[in-house]
Short mmCIF file of C-alpha atoms and ligand atoms in Angstrom, two decimals:
data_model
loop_
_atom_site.label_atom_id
_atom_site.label_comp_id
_atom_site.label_asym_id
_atom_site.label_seq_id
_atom_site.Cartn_x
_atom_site.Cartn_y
_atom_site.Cartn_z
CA UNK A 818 -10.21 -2.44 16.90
CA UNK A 819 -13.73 -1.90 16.69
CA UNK A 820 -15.68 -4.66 14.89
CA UNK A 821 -19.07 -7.01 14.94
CA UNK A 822 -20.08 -10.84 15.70
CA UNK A 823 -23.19 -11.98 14.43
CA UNK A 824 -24.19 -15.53 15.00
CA UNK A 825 -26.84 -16.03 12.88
CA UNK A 826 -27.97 -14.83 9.25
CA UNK A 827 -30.70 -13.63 11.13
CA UNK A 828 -29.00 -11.46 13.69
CA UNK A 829 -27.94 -9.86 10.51
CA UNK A 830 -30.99 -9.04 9.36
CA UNK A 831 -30.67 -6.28 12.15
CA UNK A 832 -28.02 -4.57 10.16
CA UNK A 833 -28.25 -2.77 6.79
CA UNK A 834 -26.20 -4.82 4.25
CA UNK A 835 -24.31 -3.46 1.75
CA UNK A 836 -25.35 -1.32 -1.08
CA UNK A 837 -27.42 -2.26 -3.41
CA UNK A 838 -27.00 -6.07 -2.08
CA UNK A 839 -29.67 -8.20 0.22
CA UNK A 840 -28.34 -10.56 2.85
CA UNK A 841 -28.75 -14.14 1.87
CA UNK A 842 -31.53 -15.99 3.32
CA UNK A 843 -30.66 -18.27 6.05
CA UNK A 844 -32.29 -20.98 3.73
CA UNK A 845 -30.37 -20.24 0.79
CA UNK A 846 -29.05 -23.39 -0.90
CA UNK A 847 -25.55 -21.31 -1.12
CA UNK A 848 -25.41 -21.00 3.10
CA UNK A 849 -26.07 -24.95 2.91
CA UNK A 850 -23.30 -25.71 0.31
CA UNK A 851 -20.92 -23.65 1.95
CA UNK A 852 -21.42 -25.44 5.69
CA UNK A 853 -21.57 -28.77 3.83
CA UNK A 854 -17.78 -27.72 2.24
CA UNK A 855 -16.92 -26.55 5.83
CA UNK A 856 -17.68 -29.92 7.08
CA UNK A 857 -16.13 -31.87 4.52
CA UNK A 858 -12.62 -29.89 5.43
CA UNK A 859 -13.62 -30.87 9.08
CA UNK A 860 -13.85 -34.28 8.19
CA UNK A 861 -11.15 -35.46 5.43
CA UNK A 862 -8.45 -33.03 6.30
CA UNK A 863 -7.67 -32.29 2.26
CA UNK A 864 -4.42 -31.77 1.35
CA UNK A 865 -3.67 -27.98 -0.96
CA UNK A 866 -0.42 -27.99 -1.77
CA UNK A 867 1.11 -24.26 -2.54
CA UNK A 868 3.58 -22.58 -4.25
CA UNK A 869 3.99 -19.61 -2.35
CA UNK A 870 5.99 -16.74 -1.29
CA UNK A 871 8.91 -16.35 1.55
CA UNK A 872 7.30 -13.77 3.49
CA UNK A 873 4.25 -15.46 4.70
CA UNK A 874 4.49 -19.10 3.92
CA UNK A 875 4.29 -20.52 7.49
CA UNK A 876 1.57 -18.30 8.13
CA UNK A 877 -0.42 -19.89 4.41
CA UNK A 878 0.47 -23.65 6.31
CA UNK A 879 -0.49 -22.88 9.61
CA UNK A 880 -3.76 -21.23 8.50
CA UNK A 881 -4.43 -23.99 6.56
CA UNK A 882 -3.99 -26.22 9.21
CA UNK A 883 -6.09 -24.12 11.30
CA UNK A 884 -9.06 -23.86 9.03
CA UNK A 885 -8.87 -28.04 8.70
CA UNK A 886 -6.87 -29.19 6.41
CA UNK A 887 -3.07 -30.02 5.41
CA UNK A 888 -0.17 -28.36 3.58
CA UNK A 889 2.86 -28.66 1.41
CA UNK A 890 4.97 -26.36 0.17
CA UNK A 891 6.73 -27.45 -3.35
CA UNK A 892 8.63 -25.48 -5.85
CA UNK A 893 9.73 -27.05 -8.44
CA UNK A 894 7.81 -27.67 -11.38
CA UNK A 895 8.48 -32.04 -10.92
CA UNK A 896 7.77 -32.07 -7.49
CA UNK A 897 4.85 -29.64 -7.77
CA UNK A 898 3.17 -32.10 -10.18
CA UNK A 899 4.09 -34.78 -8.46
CA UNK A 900 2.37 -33.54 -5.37
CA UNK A 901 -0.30 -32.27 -7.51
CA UNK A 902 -1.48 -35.84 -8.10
CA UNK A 903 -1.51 -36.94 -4.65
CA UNK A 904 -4.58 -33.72 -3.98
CA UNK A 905 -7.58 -32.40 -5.31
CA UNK A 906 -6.05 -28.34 -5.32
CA UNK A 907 -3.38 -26.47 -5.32
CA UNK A 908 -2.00 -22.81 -4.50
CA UNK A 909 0.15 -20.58 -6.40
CA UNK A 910 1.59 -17.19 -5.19
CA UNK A 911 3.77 -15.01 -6.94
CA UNK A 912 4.70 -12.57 -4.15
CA UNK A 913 8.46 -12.97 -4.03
CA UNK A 914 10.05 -14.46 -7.32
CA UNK A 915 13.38 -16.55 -8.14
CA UNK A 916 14.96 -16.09 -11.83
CA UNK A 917 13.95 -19.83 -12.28
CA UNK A 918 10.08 -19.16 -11.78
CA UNK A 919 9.96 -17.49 -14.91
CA UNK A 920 9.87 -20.47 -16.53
CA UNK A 921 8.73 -22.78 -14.11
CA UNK A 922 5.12 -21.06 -13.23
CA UNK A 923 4.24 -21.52 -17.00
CA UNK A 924 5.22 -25.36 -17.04
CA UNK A 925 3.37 -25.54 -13.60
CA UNK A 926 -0.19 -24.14 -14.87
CA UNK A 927 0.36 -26.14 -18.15
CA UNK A 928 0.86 -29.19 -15.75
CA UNK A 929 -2.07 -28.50 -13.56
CA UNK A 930 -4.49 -28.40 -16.86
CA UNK A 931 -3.28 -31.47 -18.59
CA UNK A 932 -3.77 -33.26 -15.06
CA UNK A 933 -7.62 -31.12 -14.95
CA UNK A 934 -6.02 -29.80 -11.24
CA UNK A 935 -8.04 -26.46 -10.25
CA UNK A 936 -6.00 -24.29 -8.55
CA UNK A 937 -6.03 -20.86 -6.99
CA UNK A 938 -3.86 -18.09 -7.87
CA UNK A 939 -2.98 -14.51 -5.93
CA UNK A 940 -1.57 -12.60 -8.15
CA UNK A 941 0.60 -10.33 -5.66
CA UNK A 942 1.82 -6.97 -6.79
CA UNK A 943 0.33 -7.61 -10.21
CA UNK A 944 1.45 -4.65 -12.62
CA UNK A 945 5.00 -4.61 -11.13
CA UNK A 946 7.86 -6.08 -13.11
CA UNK A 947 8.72 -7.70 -16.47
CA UNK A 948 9.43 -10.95 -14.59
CA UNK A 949 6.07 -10.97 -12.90
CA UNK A 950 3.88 -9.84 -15.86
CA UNK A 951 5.29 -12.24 -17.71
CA UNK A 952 4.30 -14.92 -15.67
CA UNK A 953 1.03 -13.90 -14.93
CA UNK A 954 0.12 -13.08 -18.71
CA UNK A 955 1.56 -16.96 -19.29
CA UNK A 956 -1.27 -17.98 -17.07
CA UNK A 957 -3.96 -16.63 -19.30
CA UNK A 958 -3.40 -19.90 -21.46
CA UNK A 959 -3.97 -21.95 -18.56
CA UNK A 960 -5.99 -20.04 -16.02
CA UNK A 961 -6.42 -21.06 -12.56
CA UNK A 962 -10.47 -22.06 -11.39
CA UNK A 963 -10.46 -19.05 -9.00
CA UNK A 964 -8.58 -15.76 -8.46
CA UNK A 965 -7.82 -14.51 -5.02
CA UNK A 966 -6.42 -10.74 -4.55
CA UNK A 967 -6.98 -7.58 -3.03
CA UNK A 968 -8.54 -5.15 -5.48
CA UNK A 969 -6.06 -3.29 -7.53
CA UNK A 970 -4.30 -6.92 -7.89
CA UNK A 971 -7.90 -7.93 -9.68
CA UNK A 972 -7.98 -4.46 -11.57
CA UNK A 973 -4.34 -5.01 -13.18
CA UNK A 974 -4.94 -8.80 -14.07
CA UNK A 975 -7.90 -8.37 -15.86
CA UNK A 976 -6.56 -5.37 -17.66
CA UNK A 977 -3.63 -7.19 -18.33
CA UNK A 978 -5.17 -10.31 -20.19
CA UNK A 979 -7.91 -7.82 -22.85
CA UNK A 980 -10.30 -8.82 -20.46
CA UNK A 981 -11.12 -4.58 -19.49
CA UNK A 982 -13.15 -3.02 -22.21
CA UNK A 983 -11.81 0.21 -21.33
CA UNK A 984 -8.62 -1.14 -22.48
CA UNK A 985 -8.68 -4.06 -24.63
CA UNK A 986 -5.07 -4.52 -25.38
CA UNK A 987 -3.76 -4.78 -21.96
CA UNK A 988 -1.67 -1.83 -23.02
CA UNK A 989 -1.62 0.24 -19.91
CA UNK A 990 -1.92 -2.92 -17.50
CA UNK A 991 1.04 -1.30 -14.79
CA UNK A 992 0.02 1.74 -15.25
CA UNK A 993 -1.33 3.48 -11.61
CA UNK A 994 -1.12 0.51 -10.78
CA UNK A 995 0.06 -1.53 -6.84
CA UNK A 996 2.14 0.59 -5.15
CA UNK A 997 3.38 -3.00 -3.71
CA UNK A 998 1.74 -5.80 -2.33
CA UNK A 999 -1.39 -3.34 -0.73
CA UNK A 1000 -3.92 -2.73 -2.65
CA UNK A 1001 -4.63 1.48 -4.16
CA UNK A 1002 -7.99 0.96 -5.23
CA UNK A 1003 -11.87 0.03 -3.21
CA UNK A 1004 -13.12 -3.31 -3.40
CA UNK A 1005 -16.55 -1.62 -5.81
CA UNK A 1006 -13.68 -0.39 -8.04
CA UNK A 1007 -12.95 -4.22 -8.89
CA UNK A 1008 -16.28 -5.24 -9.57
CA UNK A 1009 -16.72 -5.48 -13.60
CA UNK A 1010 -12.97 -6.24 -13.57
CA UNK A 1011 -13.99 -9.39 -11.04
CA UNK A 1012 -16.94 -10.60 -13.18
CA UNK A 1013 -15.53 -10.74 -15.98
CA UNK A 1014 -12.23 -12.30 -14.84
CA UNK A 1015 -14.37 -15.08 -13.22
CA UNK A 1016 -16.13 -15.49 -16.90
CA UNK A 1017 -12.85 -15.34 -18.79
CA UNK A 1018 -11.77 -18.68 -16.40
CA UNK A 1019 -15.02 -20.14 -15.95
CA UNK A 1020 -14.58 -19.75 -12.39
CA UNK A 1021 -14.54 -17.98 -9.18
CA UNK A 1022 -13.12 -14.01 -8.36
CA UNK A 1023 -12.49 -13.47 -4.88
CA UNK A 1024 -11.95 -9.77 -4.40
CA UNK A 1025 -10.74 -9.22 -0.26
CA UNK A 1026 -11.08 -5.52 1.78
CA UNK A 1027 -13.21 -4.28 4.12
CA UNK A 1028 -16.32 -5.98 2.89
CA UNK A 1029 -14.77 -8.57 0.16
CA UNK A 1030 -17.06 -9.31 -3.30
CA UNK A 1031 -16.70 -12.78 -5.00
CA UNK A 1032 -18.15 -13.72 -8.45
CA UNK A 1033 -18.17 -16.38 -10.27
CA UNK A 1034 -19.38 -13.88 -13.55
CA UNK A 1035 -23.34 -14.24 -12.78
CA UNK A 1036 -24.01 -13.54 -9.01
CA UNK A 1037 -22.28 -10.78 -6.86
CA UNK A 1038 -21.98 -11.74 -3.08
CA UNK A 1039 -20.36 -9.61 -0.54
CA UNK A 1040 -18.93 -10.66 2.60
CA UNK A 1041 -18.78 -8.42 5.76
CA UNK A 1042 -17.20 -9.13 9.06
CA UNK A 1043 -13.05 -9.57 9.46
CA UNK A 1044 -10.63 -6.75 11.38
CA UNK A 1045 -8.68 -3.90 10.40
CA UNK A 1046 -5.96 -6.21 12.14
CA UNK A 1047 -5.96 -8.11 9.06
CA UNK A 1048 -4.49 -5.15 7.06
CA UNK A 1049 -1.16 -4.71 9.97
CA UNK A 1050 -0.60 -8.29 9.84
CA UNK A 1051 1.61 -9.81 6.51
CA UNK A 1052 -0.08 -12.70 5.25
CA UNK A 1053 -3.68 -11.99 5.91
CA UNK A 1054 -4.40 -12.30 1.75
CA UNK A 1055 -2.28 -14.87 1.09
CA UNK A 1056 -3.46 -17.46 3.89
CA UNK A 1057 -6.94 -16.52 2.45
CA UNK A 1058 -5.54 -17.75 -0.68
CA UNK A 1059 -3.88 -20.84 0.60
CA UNK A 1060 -7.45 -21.58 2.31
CA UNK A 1061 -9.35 -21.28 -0.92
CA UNK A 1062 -6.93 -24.08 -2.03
CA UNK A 1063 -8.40 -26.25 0.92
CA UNK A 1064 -12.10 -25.55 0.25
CA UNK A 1065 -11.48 -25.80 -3.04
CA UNK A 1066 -9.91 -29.04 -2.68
CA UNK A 1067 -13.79 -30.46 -1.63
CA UNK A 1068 -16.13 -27.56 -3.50
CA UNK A 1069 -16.25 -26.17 -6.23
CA UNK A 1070 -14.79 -22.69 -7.25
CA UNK A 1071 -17.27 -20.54 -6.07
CA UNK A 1072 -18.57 -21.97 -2.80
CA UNK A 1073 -14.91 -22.55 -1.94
CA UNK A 1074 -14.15 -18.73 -2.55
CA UNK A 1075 -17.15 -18.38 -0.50
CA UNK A 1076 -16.55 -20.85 2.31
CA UNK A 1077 -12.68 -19.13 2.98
CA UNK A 1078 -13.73 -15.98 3.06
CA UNK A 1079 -16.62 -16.13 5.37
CA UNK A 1080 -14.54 -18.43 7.58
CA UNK A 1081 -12.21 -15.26 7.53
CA UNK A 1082 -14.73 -12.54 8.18
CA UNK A 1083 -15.94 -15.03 11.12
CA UNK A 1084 -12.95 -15.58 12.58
CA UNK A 1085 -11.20 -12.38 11.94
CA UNK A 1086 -14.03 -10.66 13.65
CA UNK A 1087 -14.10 -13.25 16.39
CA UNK A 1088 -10.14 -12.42 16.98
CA UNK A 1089 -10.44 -8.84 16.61
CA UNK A 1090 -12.83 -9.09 19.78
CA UNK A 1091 -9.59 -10.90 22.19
CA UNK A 1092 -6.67 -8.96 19.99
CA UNK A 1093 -4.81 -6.13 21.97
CA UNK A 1094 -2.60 -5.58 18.62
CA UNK A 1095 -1.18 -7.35 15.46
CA UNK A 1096 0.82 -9.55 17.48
CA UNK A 1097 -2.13 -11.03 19.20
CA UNK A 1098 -3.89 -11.01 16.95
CA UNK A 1099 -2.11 -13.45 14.67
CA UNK A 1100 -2.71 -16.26 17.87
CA UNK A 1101 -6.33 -15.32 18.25
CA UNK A 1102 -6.56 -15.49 14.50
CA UNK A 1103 -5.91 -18.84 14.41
CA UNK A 1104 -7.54 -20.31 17.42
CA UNK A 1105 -10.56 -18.52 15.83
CA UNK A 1106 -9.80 -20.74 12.91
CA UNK A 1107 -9.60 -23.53 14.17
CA UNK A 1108 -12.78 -23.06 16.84
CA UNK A 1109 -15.50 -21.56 13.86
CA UNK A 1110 -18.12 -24.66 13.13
CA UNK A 1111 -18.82 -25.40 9.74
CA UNK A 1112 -22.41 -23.48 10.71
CA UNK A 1113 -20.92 -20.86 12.15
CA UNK A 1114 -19.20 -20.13 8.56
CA UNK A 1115 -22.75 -20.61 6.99
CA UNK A 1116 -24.00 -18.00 9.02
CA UNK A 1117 -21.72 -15.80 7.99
CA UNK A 1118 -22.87 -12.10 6.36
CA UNK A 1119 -23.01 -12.85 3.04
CA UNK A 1120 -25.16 -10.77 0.97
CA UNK A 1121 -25.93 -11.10 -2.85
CA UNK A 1122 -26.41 -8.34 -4.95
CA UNK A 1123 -29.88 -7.45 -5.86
N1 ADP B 1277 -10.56 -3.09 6.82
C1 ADP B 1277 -10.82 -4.39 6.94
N2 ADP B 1277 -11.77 -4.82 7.81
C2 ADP B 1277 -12.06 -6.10 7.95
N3 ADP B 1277 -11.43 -7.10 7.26
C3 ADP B 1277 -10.49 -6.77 6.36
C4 ADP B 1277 -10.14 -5.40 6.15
N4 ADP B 1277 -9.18 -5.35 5.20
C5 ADP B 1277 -8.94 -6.63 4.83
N5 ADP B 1277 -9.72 -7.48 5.53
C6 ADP B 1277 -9.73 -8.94 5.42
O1 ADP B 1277 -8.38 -9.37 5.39
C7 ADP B 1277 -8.20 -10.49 4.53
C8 ADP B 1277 -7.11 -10.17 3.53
O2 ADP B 1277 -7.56 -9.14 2.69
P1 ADP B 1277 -6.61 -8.00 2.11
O3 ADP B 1277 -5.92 -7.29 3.21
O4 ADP B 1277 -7.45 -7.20 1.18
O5 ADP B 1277 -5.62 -8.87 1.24
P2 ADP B 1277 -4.14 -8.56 0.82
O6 ADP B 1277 -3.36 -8.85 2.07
O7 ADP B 1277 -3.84 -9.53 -0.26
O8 ADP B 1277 -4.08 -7.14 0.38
C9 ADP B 1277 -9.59 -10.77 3.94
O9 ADP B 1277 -10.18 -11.81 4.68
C10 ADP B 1277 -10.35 -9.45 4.15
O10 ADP B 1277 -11.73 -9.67 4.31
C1 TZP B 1278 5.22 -8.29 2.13
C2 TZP B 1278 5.29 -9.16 0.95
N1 TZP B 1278 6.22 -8.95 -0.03
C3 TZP B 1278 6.15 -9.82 -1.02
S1 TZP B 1278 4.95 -10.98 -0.80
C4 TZP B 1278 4.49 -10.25 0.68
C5 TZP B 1278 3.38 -10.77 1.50
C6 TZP B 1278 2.07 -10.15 1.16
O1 TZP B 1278 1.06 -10.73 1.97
P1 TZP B 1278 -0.45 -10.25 1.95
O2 TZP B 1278 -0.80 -9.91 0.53
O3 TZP B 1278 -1.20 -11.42 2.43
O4 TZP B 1278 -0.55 -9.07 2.87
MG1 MG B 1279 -2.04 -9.98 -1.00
#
């Protein structure tokens, strides 16, 4: 599939960036804190643990072994806390649901804030199901310190906890919204709904697509780079997400929403170069993981909007 390498910020400085954005210098202090996160994963191997769904949890562990770091998988709320206290971030996905989770999500994020433990959530499919909107309006009281999801996930969320002003109640939250776990709606569609989600949790709003947007409610970068592989693999969103758990296990919220998903765009793209389908892909993928230097990450294109 066609796509681009750059290796430098200034290579892209050859190529228009998105609309209404500029690419970040190469000197920005944002391109330093993300390599210096990169590193740090290079270096102390940080433990995220996740929560995460059946479909794609090897895929979440073996991309976040790839990218640097370490994983556990843990789903009940005892040994999830338990865990929680032996590493600096955690992962929660609620792509496939049991009956129990219903309950034990809640007592999970309440866990995670008494012990101050950021974690990341993708909120998979949000808008379909009682069970599921239950558990993702119970994390409003104890919000995760970034959000990771394609962009109709980030729509319905937002909507869903008052935070859209074109809908303050919520009311209409599953309403056109996922048709599943693929997203029905443009990353520029998510914008507001990003920035103010990333106010609302004082944190970071990762928003993934062709070009992804993160936010942590003040600045608006976008990201470019990646495959169109990445949408005909399954997992390709919620390994991002378990990778944002690593970074964010050394960074803070918004560099490690950064640092993931320019690590993704790099490698993805790298990949999509070697790839002669999905299949491939996935093994490419992860080499190109595990092969991107921190300042290759850095380099990424990462623009800000103007
Ligand atoms: N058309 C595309 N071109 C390049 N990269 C893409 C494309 N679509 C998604 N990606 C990348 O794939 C990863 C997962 O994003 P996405 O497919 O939106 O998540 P999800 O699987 O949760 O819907 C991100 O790193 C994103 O940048
Ligand atoms: C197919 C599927 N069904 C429930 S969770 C899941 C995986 C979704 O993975 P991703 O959002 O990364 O494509
Ligand atoms: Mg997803």
């Amino acid at each position: 599939m066609a796509s681009q390498q750059f290796d430098s910020p200034q290579s892209a400085a050859a190529h228009d960036a998105p609309a209404g954005a500029h690419w970040l210098a190469a000197t920005d202090p944002v391109r330093e804190k993300i390599r210096a996160a990169a590193q740090s994963v290079r270096d102390t191997t940080p433990l995220a643990q996740s929560v995460t769904n059946f479909v794609t949890v090897n895929f979440v562990a073996n991309a976040q072994l790839a990218a640097g770091g370490t994983a556990a998988m843990s789903y009940l709320p005892d040994d999830v806390l338990a865990t929680a206290q032996l590493c600096h971030a955690s992962y929660i996905n609620v792509g496939t649901l049991q009956p129990y989770y219903r309950e034990a999500f809640p007592q999970i994020a309440e866990g995670f804030r008494k012990l101050g433990h950021p974690w990341v959530l993708d909120p998979v499919a949000a808008g379909i199901g009682e069970t599921r909107s239950a558990i993702l309006m119970a994390f409003r009281d104890n919000p995760p310190a970034v959000v990771r999801g394609n962009a109709s996930e980030i729509i319905t969320l937002t909507r869903m906890w008052g935070l859209d002003s074109d809908d303050p109640d919520g009311a209409d939250a599953s309403a056109n919204r996922p048709q599943g776990v693929e997203s029905v709606d443009g990353v520029d569609a998510a914008r507001d709904a990003a920035i103010r989600l990333a106010r609302f949790i004082g944190g970071a709003v990762a928003v993934s697509g062709e070009v992804d947007l993160v936010t942590d409610g003040e600045r608006v970068f976008r990201l470019a780079g990646g495959s169109a592989y990445m949408t005909k693999i399954t997992g390709a969103g919620c390994s991002l997400g378990g990778v944002v758990g690593t970074y964010l296990a050394v960074s803070d919220p918004l560099t490690a929403a950064l640092g993931a998903s320019a690590l993704y765009n790099v490698a993805g793209s790298a990949a999509d170069a070697r790839a002669k389908g999905p299949g491939s892909f996935q093994v490419e993928f992860l080499d190109a993981l595990w092969n991107t230097t921190p300042q290759q990450i850095a380099n990424g294109l990462i623009a800000v909007e103007d």
